[in-house]
PDB file of C-alpha atoms in Angstrom:
ATOM      1  CA  MET A   1      39.538  91.484  68.478  1.00 40.00           C
ATOM      2  CA  GLU A   2      43.599  93.037  69.624  1.00 45.00           C
ATOM      3  CA  ASN A   3      46.445  94.630  67.769  1.00 48.00           C
ATOM      4  CA  LYS A   4      49.106  92.416  67.973  1.00 52.00           C
ATOM      5  CA  LYS A   5      52.104  93.571  66.487  1.00 57.00           C
ATOM      6  CA  ASN A   6      55.270  91.999  65.454  1.00 88.00           C
ATOM      7  CA  TYR A   7      57.498  95.258  65.459  1.00 91.00           C
ATOM      8  CA  PHE A   8      58.308  98.269  66.818  1.00 94.00           C
ATOM      9  CA  HIS A   9      60.367 100.797  66.786  1.00 95.00           C
ATOM     10  CA  LEU A  10      64.022 100.988  69.569  1.00 96.00           C
ATOM     11  CA  HIS A  11      65.377 104.448  69.606  1.00 96.00           C
ATOM     12  CA  LEU A  12      68.780 104.043  71.287  1.00 96.00           C
ATOM     13  CA  ILE A  13      71.158 107.945  71.482  1.00 96.00           C
ATOM     14  CA  SER A  14      74.063 107.649  73.320  1.00 93.00           C
ATOM     15  CA  ASP A  15      77.066 110.060  74.075  1.00 90.00           C
ATOM     16  CA  SER A  16      79.946 107.121  72.854  1.00 86.00           C
ATOM     17  CA  THR A  17      79.696 104.852  70.222  1.00 84.00           C
ATOM     18  CA  GLY A  18      76.029 103.076  71.580  1.00 86.00           C
ATOM     19  CA  GLU A  19      77.739  99.760  72.150  1.00 85.00           C
ATOM     20  CA  THR A  20      76.277  99.251  75.616  1.00 84.00           C
ATOM     21  CA  LEU A  21      73.083 100.367  74.557  1.00 90.00           C
ATOM     22  CA  ILE A  22      72.543  98.382  71.413  1.00 91.00           C
ATOM     23  CA  ALA A  23      73.981  95.416  73.783  1.00 89.00           C
ATOM     24  CA  ALA A  24      71.496  96.094  75.990  1.00 91.00           C
ATOM     25  CA  GLY A  25      68.725  96.961  74.066  1.00 93.00           C
ATOM     26  CA  ARG A  26      68.878  93.357  71.865  1.00 91.00           C
ATOM     27  CA  ALA A  27      69.181  91.245  75.279  1.00 91.00           C
ATOM     28  CA  ALA A  28      66.168  92.970  76.321  1.00 93.00           C
ATOM     29  CA  ALA A  29      64.086  92.326  72.541  1.00 92.00           C
ATOM     30  CA  ALA A  30      64.938  88.927  72.501  1.00 90.00           C
ATOM     31  CA  GLN A  31      63.122  87.928  74.938  1.00 91.00           C
ATOM     32  CA  PHE A  32      59.658  89.023  72.934  1.00 91.00           C
ATOM     33  CA  GLN A  33      59.840  86.540  70.240  1.00 85.00           C
ATOM     34  CA  ALA A  34      56.177  87.933  68.822  1.00 88.00           C
ATOM     35  CA  SER A  35      57.997  91.589  68.338  1.00 91.00           C
ATOM     36  CA  HIS A  36      60.411  92.593  65.600  1.00 92.00           C
ATOM     37  CA  ALA A  37      62.471  96.224  67.325  1.00 93.00           C
ATOM     38  CA  LEU A  38      63.669  98.306  64.387  1.00 93.00           C
ATOM     39  CA  GLU A  39      66.431  99.576  65.575  1.00 94.00           C
ATOM     40  CA  HIS A  40      67.429 103.808  65.059  1.00 94.00           C
ATOM     41  CA  VAL A  41      70.910 103.892  67.013  1.00 92.00           C
ATOM     42  CA  TYR A  42      72.140 107.560  67.255  1.00 94.00           C
ATOM     43  CA  PRO A  43      76.029 107.532  68.273  1.00 90.00           C
ATOM     44  CA  LEU A  44      78.689 110.768  69.971  1.00 90.00           C
ATOM     45  CA  ILE A  45      75.128 113.314  70.797  1.00 92.00           C
ATOM     46  CA  ARG A  46      76.680 115.155  73.192  1.00 91.00           C
ATOM     47  CA  ASN A  47      75.276 119.176  72.320  1.00 94.00           C
ATOM     48  CA  ARG A  48      71.492 120.400  72.727  1.00 94.00           C
ATOM     49  CA  ARG A  49      71.328 120.868  68.269  1.00 94.00           C
ATOM     50  CA  GLN A  50      72.350 117.059  68.005  1.00 94.00           C
ATOM     51  CA  LEU A  51      69.978 115.860  70.318  1.00 96.00           C
ATOM     52  CA  LEU A  52      67.066 118.187  68.973  1.00 95.00           C
ATOM     53  CA  GLN A  53      67.229 116.621  65.402  1.00 94.00           C
ATOM     54  CA  VAL A  54      66.872 113.214  67.406  1.00 95.00           C
ATOM     55  CA  LEU A  55      63.974 113.717  69.214  1.00 96.00           C
ATOM     56  CA  ASP A  56      62.486 115.447  66.007  1.00 94.00           C
ATOM     57  CA  ALA A  57      63.299 111.552  64.279  1.00 94.00           C
ATOM     58  CA  ILE A  58      61.721 109.658  67.528  1.00 95.00           C
ATOM     59  CA  ASP A  59      58.826 111.557  66.854  1.00 94.00           C
ATOM     60  CA  GLY A  60      58.146 111.184  63.794  1.00 93.00           C
ATOM     61  CA  ALA A  61      58.617 107.077  64.506  1.00 93.00           C
ATOM     62  CA  PRO A  62      57.823 106.774  68.136  1.00 95.00           C
ATOM     63  CA  GLY A  63      58.243 103.311  70.165  1.00 95.00           C
ATOM     64  CA  ILE A  64      60.348 102.666  72.928  1.00 96.00           C
ATOM     65  CA  VAL A  65      63.345 104.541  73.854  1.00 97.00           C
ATOM     66  CA  LEU A  66      66.863 104.150  75.981  1.00 96.00           C
ATOM     67  CA  TYR A  67      69.482 106.917  76.355  1.00 96.00           C
ATOM     68  CA  THR A  68      73.302 106.112  78.064  1.00 92.00           C
ATOM     69  CA  ILE A  69      73.882 109.887  78.174  1.00 92.00           C
ATOM     70  CA  VAL A  70      76.155 111.746  81.611  1.00 87.00           C
ATOM     71  CA  ASP A  71      75.300 115.163  80.523  1.00 90.00           C
ATOM     72  CA  ARG A  72      72.687 115.865  82.631  1.00 90.00           C
ATOM     73  CA  GLU A  73      70.936 118.615  81.480  1.00 94.00           C
ATOM     74  CA  LEU A  74      70.733 116.388  77.664  1.00 95.00           C
ATOM     75  CA  ALA A  75      69.512 113.864  80.320  1.00 94.00           C
ATOM     76  CA  GLY A  76      66.603 116.390  81.174  1.00 95.00           C
ATOM     77  CA  ILE A  77      65.733 117.374  77.607  1.00 97.00           C
ATOM     78  CA  ILE A  78      65.257 113.043  77.154  1.00 97.00           C
ATOM     79  CA  ASP A  79      62.616 113.143  79.574  1.00 96.00           C
ATOM     80  CA  GLN A  80      61.205 115.468  79.073  1.00 96.00           C
ATOM     81  CA  ARG A  81      60.100 115.274  75.196  1.00 96.00           C
ATOM     82  CA  CYS A  82      59.489 111.654  75.442  1.00 96.00           C
ATOM     83  CA  ARG A  83      56.927 112.181  77.921  1.00 95.00           C
ATOM     84  CA  GLU A  84      55.228 115.277  76.101  1.00 95.00           C
ATOM     85  CA  MET A  85      55.605 112.737  73.446  1.00 95.00           C
ATOM     86  CA  GLY A  86      53.805 109.993  75.847  1.00 95.00           C
ATOM     87  CA  VAL A  87      57.206 108.189  74.630  1.00 95.00           C
ATOM     88  CA  PRO A  88      58.565 105.679  77.033  1.00 96.00           C
ATOM     89  CA  CYS A  89      62.005 106.821  78.114  1.00 96.00           C
ATOM     90  CA  VAL A  90      64.449 104.498  80.740  1.00 94.00           C
ATOM     91  CA  SER A  91      68.163 105.378  81.113  1.00 93.00           C
ATOM     92  CA  VAL A  92      70.065 102.609  80.810  1.00 91.00           C
ATOM     93  CA  LEU A  93      72.651 104.210  82.735  1.00 85.00           C
ATOM     94  CA  ASP A  94      71.259 105.711  85.814  1.00 85.00           C
ATOM     95  CA  PRO A  95      70.010 102.668  87.940  1.00 87.00           C
ATOM     96  CA  ILE A  96      73.416 101.281  87.912  1.00 84.00           C
ATOM     97  CA  ILE A  97      75.541 103.939  88.804  1.00 81.00           C
ATOM     98  CA  GLU A  98      73.632 105.045  91.837  1.00 84.00           C
ATOM     99  CA  LEU A  99      74.358 101.718  92.751  1.00 85.00           C
ATOM    100  CA  PHE A 100      77.582 102.706  92.393  1.00 85.00           C
ATOM    101  CA  GLN A 101      77.385 105.560  94.135  1.00 84.00           C
ATOM    102  CA  SER A 102      76.188 104.438  97.257  1.00 85.00           C
ATOM    103  CA  TYR A 103      77.848 101.414  97.856  1.00 86.00           C
ATOM    104  CA  LEU A 104      81.384 103.455  96.530  1.00 87.00           C
ATOM    105  CA  GLY A 105      80.639 107.149  98.874  1.00 83.00           C
ATOM    106  CA  SER A 106      81.612 108.021  95.860  1.00 75.00           C
ATOM    107  CA  PRO A 107      79.988 110.901  93.427  1.00 73.00           C
ATOM    108  CA  SER A 108      80.857 109.711  89.551  1.00 65.00           C
ATOM    109  CA  ARG A 109      82.561 111.701  86.877  1.00 64.00           C
ATOM    110  CA  ARG A 110      79.295 111.664  84.848  1.00 58.00           C
ATOM    111  CA  ARG A 111      82.865 111.359  81.643  1.00 60.00           C
ATOM    112  CA  SER A 112      80.978 110.656  78.090  1.00 56.00           C
ATOM    113  CA  GLY A 113      83.088 107.865  76.623  1.00 55.00           C
ATOM    114  CA  ALA A 114      85.173 107.073  79.731  1.00 57.00           C
ATOM    115  CA  GLN A 115      84.989 102.878  79.033  1.00 54.00           C
ATOM    116  CA  HIS A 116      86.963 103.903  75.798  1.00 51.00           C
ATOM    117  CA  VAL A 117      89.519 105.247  77.855  1.00 54.00           C
ATOM    118  CA  MET A 118      93.246 104.553  75.113  1.00 54.00           C
ATOM    119  CA  ASP A 119      94.348 102.506  78.408  1.00 64.00           C
ATOM    120  CA  ALA A 120      96.735  99.499  79.392  1.00 71.00           C
ATOM    121  CA  ASP A 121      93.663  97.251  78.855  1.00 77.00           C
ATOM    122  CA  TYR A 122      92.524  98.863  76.081  1.00 73.00           C
ATOM    123  CA  PHE A 123      96.258  98.370  74.310  1.00 79.00           C
ATOM    124  CA  ALA A 124      96.434  94.916  75.949  1.00 85.00           C
ATOM    125  CA  ARG A 125      93.022  94.169  72.948  1.00 84.00           C
ATOM    126  CA  ILE A 126      94.775  95.301  70.298  1.00 85.00           C
ATOM    127  CA  ASP A 127      98.187  92.922  71.462  1.00 91.00           C
ATOM    128  CA  ALA A 128      95.260  90.251  71.961  1.00 92.00           C
ATOM    129  CA  LEU A 129      93.728  91.186  69.202  1.00 90.00           C
ATOM    130  CA  ASN A 130      97.321  91.452  66.547  1.00 91.00           C
ATOM    131  CA  PHE A 131      97.752  88.053  68.104  1.00 94.00           C
ATOM    132  CA  THR A 132      94.242  86.218  67.691  1.00 93.00           C
ATOM    133  CA  MET A 133      95.011  86.951  63.739  1.00 92.00           C
ATOM    134  CA  ASP A 134      98.670  86.058  63.067  1.00 92.00           C
ATOM    135  CA  HIS A 135      97.132  82.090  64.612  1.00 94.00           C
ATOM    136  CA  ASP A 136      93.886  81.515  63.058  1.00 93.00           C
ATOM    137  CA  ASP A 137      93.885  78.062  61.181  1.00 92.00           C
ATOM    138  CA  GLY A 138      97.408  76.908  62.722  1.00 92.00           C
ATOM    139  CA  GLN A 139      99.041  79.398  61.874  1.00 91.00           C
ATOM    140  CA  LEU A 140     103.316  81.092  63.202  1.00 89.00           C
ATOM    141  CA  PRO A 141     102.617  77.860  65.558  1.00 88.00           C
ATOM    142  CA  VAL A 142     106.838  78.849  66.640  1.00 86.00           C
ATOM    143  CA  ASP A 143     105.015  80.856  69.358  1.00 89.00           C
ATOM    144  CA  PHE A 144     101.866  78.690  70.648  1.00 92.00           C
ATOM    145  CA  ASP A 145     103.563  79.043  74.617  1.00 92.00           C
ATOM    146  CA  ASP A 146     102.329  83.128  74.269  1.00 94.00           C
ATOM    147  CA  ALA A 147      99.140  82.056  73.368  1.00 96.00           C
ATOM    148  CA  ASP A 148      96.799  82.591  76.534  1.00 96.00           C
ATOM    149  CA  VAL A 149      94.233  79.515  75.000  1.00 97.00           C
ATOM    150  CA  VAL A 150      94.565  77.852  72.074  1.00 97.00           C
ATOM    151  CA  LEU A 151      91.785  76.479  70.111  1.00 98.00           C
ATOM    152  CA  ILE A 152      91.250  73.132  68.549  1.00 98.00           C
ATOM    153  CA  GLY A 153      88.564  71.159  66.592  1.00 97.00           C
ATOM    154  CA  ILE A 154      86.789  70.069  63.303  1.00 97.00           C
ATOM    155  CA  SER A 155      86.585  72.108  60.893  1.00 94.00           C
ATOM    156  CA  ARG A 156      83.137  74.650  61.066  1.00 93.00           C
ATOM    157  CA  THR A 157      83.109  74.011  64.700  1.00 96.00           C
ATOM    158  CA  SER A 158      83.201  78.237  65.952  1.00 94.00           C
ATOM    159  CA  LYS A 159      86.666  78.641  66.869  1.00 95.00           C
ATOM    160  CA  THR A 160      87.750  81.957  64.643  1.00 93.00           C
ATOM    161  CA  PRO A 161      84.786  84.106  65.814  1.00 92.00           C
ATOM    162  CA  THR A 162      85.179  82.629  69.383  1.00 94.00           C
ATOM    163  CA  SER A 163      89.300  83.154  69.479  1.00 95.00           C
ATOM    164  CA  ILE A 164      88.242  86.436  68.199  1.00 91.00           C
ATOM    165  CA  TYR A 165      86.116  87.249  70.232  1.00 91.00           C
ATOM    166  CA  LEU A 166      88.538  86.186  73.509  1.00 95.00           C
ATOM    167  CA  ALA A 167      91.101  88.238  71.771  1.00 92.00           C
ATOM    168  CA  ASN A 168      88.312  91.702  71.800  1.00 87.00           C
ATOM    169  CA  ARG A 169      88.513  90.720  75.674  1.00 89.00           C
ATOM    170  CA  GLY A 170      92.411  90.815  76.113  1.00 92.00           C
ATOM    171  CA  ILE A 171      92.541  87.531  75.725  1.00 94.00           C
ATOM    172  CA  LYS A 172      95.356  85.830  73.265  1.00 96.00           C
ATOM    173  CA  THR A 173      93.258  82.742  71.151  1.00 97.00           C
ATOM    174  CA  ALA A 174      95.261  81.070  68.499  1.00 96.00           C
ATOM    175  CA  ASN A 175      93.726  77.615  67.300  1.00 96.00           C
ATOM    176  CA  ILE A 176      93.793  74.961  65.550  1.00 97.00           C
ATOM    177  CA  PRO A 177      92.033  73.033  63.055  1.00 96.00           C
ATOM    178  CA  ILE A 178      91.491  69.357  64.157  1.00 96.00           C
ATOM    179  CA  VAL A 179      91.659  66.721  60.560  1.00 94.00           C
ATOM    180  CA  PRO A 180      92.040  62.953  61.099  1.00 91.00           C
ATOM    181  CA  GLY A 181      95.226  61.579  60.321  1.00 90.00           C
ATOM    182  CA  VAL A 182      97.247  65.152  60.627  1.00 93.00           C
ATOM    183  CA  PRO A 183      99.523  65.194  63.623  1.00 93.00           C
ATOM    184  CA  LEU A 184      99.127  68.558  65.761  1.00 94.00           C
ATOM    185  CA  PRO A 185     102.293  70.700  65.361  1.00 93.00           C
ATOM    186  CA  GLU A 186     104.246  69.634  68.226  1.00 92.00           C
ATOM    187  CA  ARG A 187     104.814  72.993  69.185  1.00 91.00           C
ATOM    188  CA  LEU A 188     101.413  72.762  70.743  1.00 93.00           C
ATOM    189  CA  MET A 189     102.510  69.754  72.549  1.00 92.00           C
ATOM    190  CA  ALA A 190     105.235  71.205  73.856  1.00 91.00           C
ATOM    191  CA  ALA A 191     103.687  74.579  75.202  1.00 92.00           C
ATOM    192  CA  THR A 192     102.851  75.102  78.814  1.00 92.00           C
ATOM    193  CA  LYS A 193     102.159  78.063  79.010  1.00 93.00           C
ATOM    194  CA  PRO A 194      97.707  78.445  77.517  1.00 96.00           C
ATOM    195  CA  LEU A 195      94.687  76.273  78.117  1.00 96.00           C
ATOM    196  CA  VAL A 196      93.477  73.896  75.282  1.00 97.00           C
ATOM    197  CA  VAL A 197      90.276  73.908  74.557  1.00 98.00           C
ATOM    198  CA  GLY A 198      88.433  71.438  72.119  1.00 98.00           C
ATOM    199  CA  LEU A 199      85.849  72.644  70.485  1.00 98.00           C
ATOM    200  CA  ILE A 200      82.787  69.590  69.646  1.00 97.00           C
ATOM    201  CA  ALA A 201      78.862  70.227  67.844  1.00 97.00           C
ATOM    202  CA  THR A 202      76.900  67.192  66.823  1.00 96.00           C
ATOM    203  CA  ALA A 203      77.061  65.761  63.413  1.00 95.00           C
ATOM    204  CA  ASP A 204      73.912  66.872  62.255  1.00 95.00           C
ATOM    205  CA  ARG A 205      75.074  70.913  63.077  1.00 94.00           C
ATOM    206  CA  ILE A 206      78.438  70.757  61.511  1.00 94.00           C
ATOM    207  CA  SER A 207      77.262  68.947  58.106  1.00 93.00           C
ATOM    208  CA  GLN A 208      74.487  72.110  57.750  1.00 89.00           C
ATOM    209  CA  VAL A 209      76.877  74.517  58.568  1.00 88.00           C
ATOM    210  CA  ARG A 210      80.008  73.195  55.827  1.00 87.00           C
ATOM    211  CA  GLN A 211      77.070  73.159  53.435  1.00 84.00           C
ATOM    212  CA  HIS A 212      76.153  76.116  53.612  1.00 76.00           C
ATOM    213  CA  ARG A 213      80.012  76.888  53.335  1.00 67.00           C
ATOM    214  CA  VAL A 214      82.703  77.023  50.713  1.00 50.00           C
ATOM    215  CA  LEU A 215      84.841  74.424  51.104  1.00 48.00           C
ATOM    216  CA  GLY A 216      88.245  75.991  51.903  1.00 48.00           C
ATOM    217  CA  THR A 217      92.090  74.236  51.315  1.00 43.00           C
ATOM    218  CA  THR A 218      92.737  72.431  54.562  1.00 48.00           C
ATOM    219  CA  GLN A 219      93.755  69.100  54.136  1.00 50.00           C
ATOM    220  CA  GLY A 220      92.183  66.507  54.393  1.00 50.00           C
ATOM    221  CA  PHE A 221      88.762  67.415  53.527  1.00 52.00           C
ATOM    222  CA  HIS A 222      87.388  65.904  50.200  1.00 57.00           C
ATOM    223  CA  GLY A 223      84.638  66.460  48.547  1.00 61.00           C
ATOM    224  CA  ASP A 224      81.085  64.662  49.376  1.00 73.00           C
ATOM    225  CA  GLN A 225      82.992  63.860  52.460  1.00 84.00           C
ATOM    226  CA  TYR A 226      83.164  67.506  53.980  1.00 88.00           C
ATOM    227  CA  THR A 227      79.597  67.140  54.813  1.00 90.00           C
ATOM    228  CA  ASP A 228      79.182  62.963  55.807  1.00 92.00           C
ATOM    229  CA  ARG A 229      77.969  63.225  58.739  1.00 93.00           C
ATOM    230  CA  ALA A 230      78.874  59.555  59.556  1.00 95.00           C
ATOM    231  CA  ALA A 231      82.593  61.103  58.016  1.00 94.00           C
ATOM    232  CA  ILE A 232      82.083  63.767  60.661  1.00 95.00           C
ATOM    233  CA  ALA A 233      81.301  62.180  63.423  1.00 96.00           C
ATOM    234  CA  GLU A 234      84.497  59.448  62.915  1.00 96.00           C
ATOM    235  CA  GLU A 235      86.274  63.208  62.469  1.00 96.00           C
ATOM    236  CA  LEU A 236      84.287  64.154  66.107  1.00 97.00           C
ATOM    237  CA  LYS A 237      85.435  60.029  67.757  1.00 97.00           C
ATOM    238  CA  TYR A 238      88.694  60.990  67.105  1.00 96.00           C
ATOM    239  CA  ALA A 239      88.872  64.743  68.584  1.00 97.00           C
ATOM    240  CA  ARG A 240      87.168  63.518  71.209  1.00 97.00           C
ATOM    241  CA  ALA A 241      90.335  61.472  71.673  1.00 96.00           C
ATOM    242  CA  LEU A 242      92.629  63.116  71.308  1.00 96.00           C
ATOM    243  CA  CYS A 243      91.501  65.111  73.761  1.00 97.00           C
ATOM    244  CA  ALA A 244      90.534  62.920  76.427  1.00 97.00           C
ATOM    245  CA  ARG A 245      94.786  61.174  75.813  1.00 96.00           C
ATOM    246  CA  ASN A 246      95.721  65.578  76.344  1.00 96.00           C
ATOM    247  CA  ASN A 247      93.335  66.121  78.983  1.00 95.00           C
ATOM    248  CA  TRP A 248      91.933  68.613  77.253  1.00 97.00           C
ATOM    249  CA  PRO A 249      88.315  70.432  78.391  1.00 97.00           C
ATOM    250  CA  LEU A 250      86.229  69.560  75.834  1.00 98.00           C
ATOM    251  CA  ILE A 251      83.084  72.042  75.405  1.00 97.00           C
ATOM    252  CA  ASP A 252      79.513  70.951  72.784  1.00 97.00           C
ATOM    253  CA  VAL A 253      78.420  74.735  71.255  1.00 96.00           C
ATOM    254  CA  THR A 254      75.714  72.941  69.378  1.00 96.00           C
ATOM    255  CA  ARG A 255      73.397  74.978  71.111  1.00 93.00           C
ATOM    256  CA  ARG A 256      75.989  77.834  72.365  1.00 92.00           C
ATOM    257  CA  SER A 257      76.168  80.963  71.175  1.00 90.00           C
ATOM    258  CA  ILE A 258      79.754  82.750  70.611  1.00 91.00           C
ATOM    259  CA  GLU A 259      79.498  85.008  74.241  1.00 90.00           C
ATOM    260  CA  GLU A 260      78.932  81.593  75.290  1.00 93.00           C
ATOM    261  CA  THR A 261      81.368  79.542  74.600  1.00 94.00           C
ATOM    262  CA  ALA A 262      84.032  82.108  75.418  1.00 93.00           C
ATOM    263  CA  ALA A 263      81.927  82.604  78.675  1.00 93.00           C
ATOM    264  CA  ALA A 264      82.583  78.786  78.909  1.00 94.00           C
ATOM    265  CA  ILE A 265      86.500  79.090  78.148  1.00 95.00           C
ATOM    266  CA  VAL A 266      87.320  81.985  80.697  1.00 94.00           C
ATOM    267  CA  ALA A 267      84.974  80.352  83.365  1.00 93.00           C
ATOM    268  CA  LEU A 268      87.587  77.361  83.234  1.00 93.00           C
ATOM    269  CA  ARG A 269      90.368  79.329  83.269  1.00 83.00           C
ATOM    270  CA  PRO A 270      90.753  80.033  87.033  1.00 76.00           C
ATOM    271  CA  ARG A 271      89.452  76.429  87.799  1.00 58.00           C
ATOM    272  CA  LEU A 272      92.839  74.717  85.436  1.00 52.00           C
ATOM    273  CA  ARG A 273      95.671  77.132  86.899  1.00 49.00           C
TER     274      ARG A 273
END
């Protein structure tokens, strides 16, 4: 009888924060729903002593090894030890770096954590995050015209997490709740710079999410009406009409992850400029 494993060890070794590896590992693991990855993350591994401790840990729990180590000597140690242990390993960045080198005709600097340099882009992201947190849930409407994107939608359409994700890409994002009978801020209606996008979902999905959230203080929502599907359908109808009247694009987030919603918004920006 075939022995089907429902879990496996996934070792992620990085000389930086490990964010690249975690994203790559999870993207690959998601394609194998019958198996669950037990993640072991080893960030900031930059010398032989640290690496040997990691490899000893892997020897005690063999599995798949992914690494982003730019130091060739350390990378060679990983490859050799993994061969000795009979453990598969892959340098995630090497094929990409080699492709860049071939196309650009110059060698890479092979510098650890190069993507985290505190340059202008870094400070732009910090500025965007500060702006987004200050303009969550309709706050500080006086300077909506400073936003790159304004997300509007009824309660529980993922406005805040989508805003934060966009801000992490350097996009200043504000979000405003749509409440039937409550007009949107005049400053938004007069704004000319930001891309305004409406977020919607099915009434069933919103009702489900609302039932698992504590009712907040947003005006216009009362008791059972907050989770009632018929009432939610009316809220969505109002939101759709509002966006249609102002020629604002709509994105249905029912089956979209935050990342997918953000990507759709980013794709809209150049098209509507």
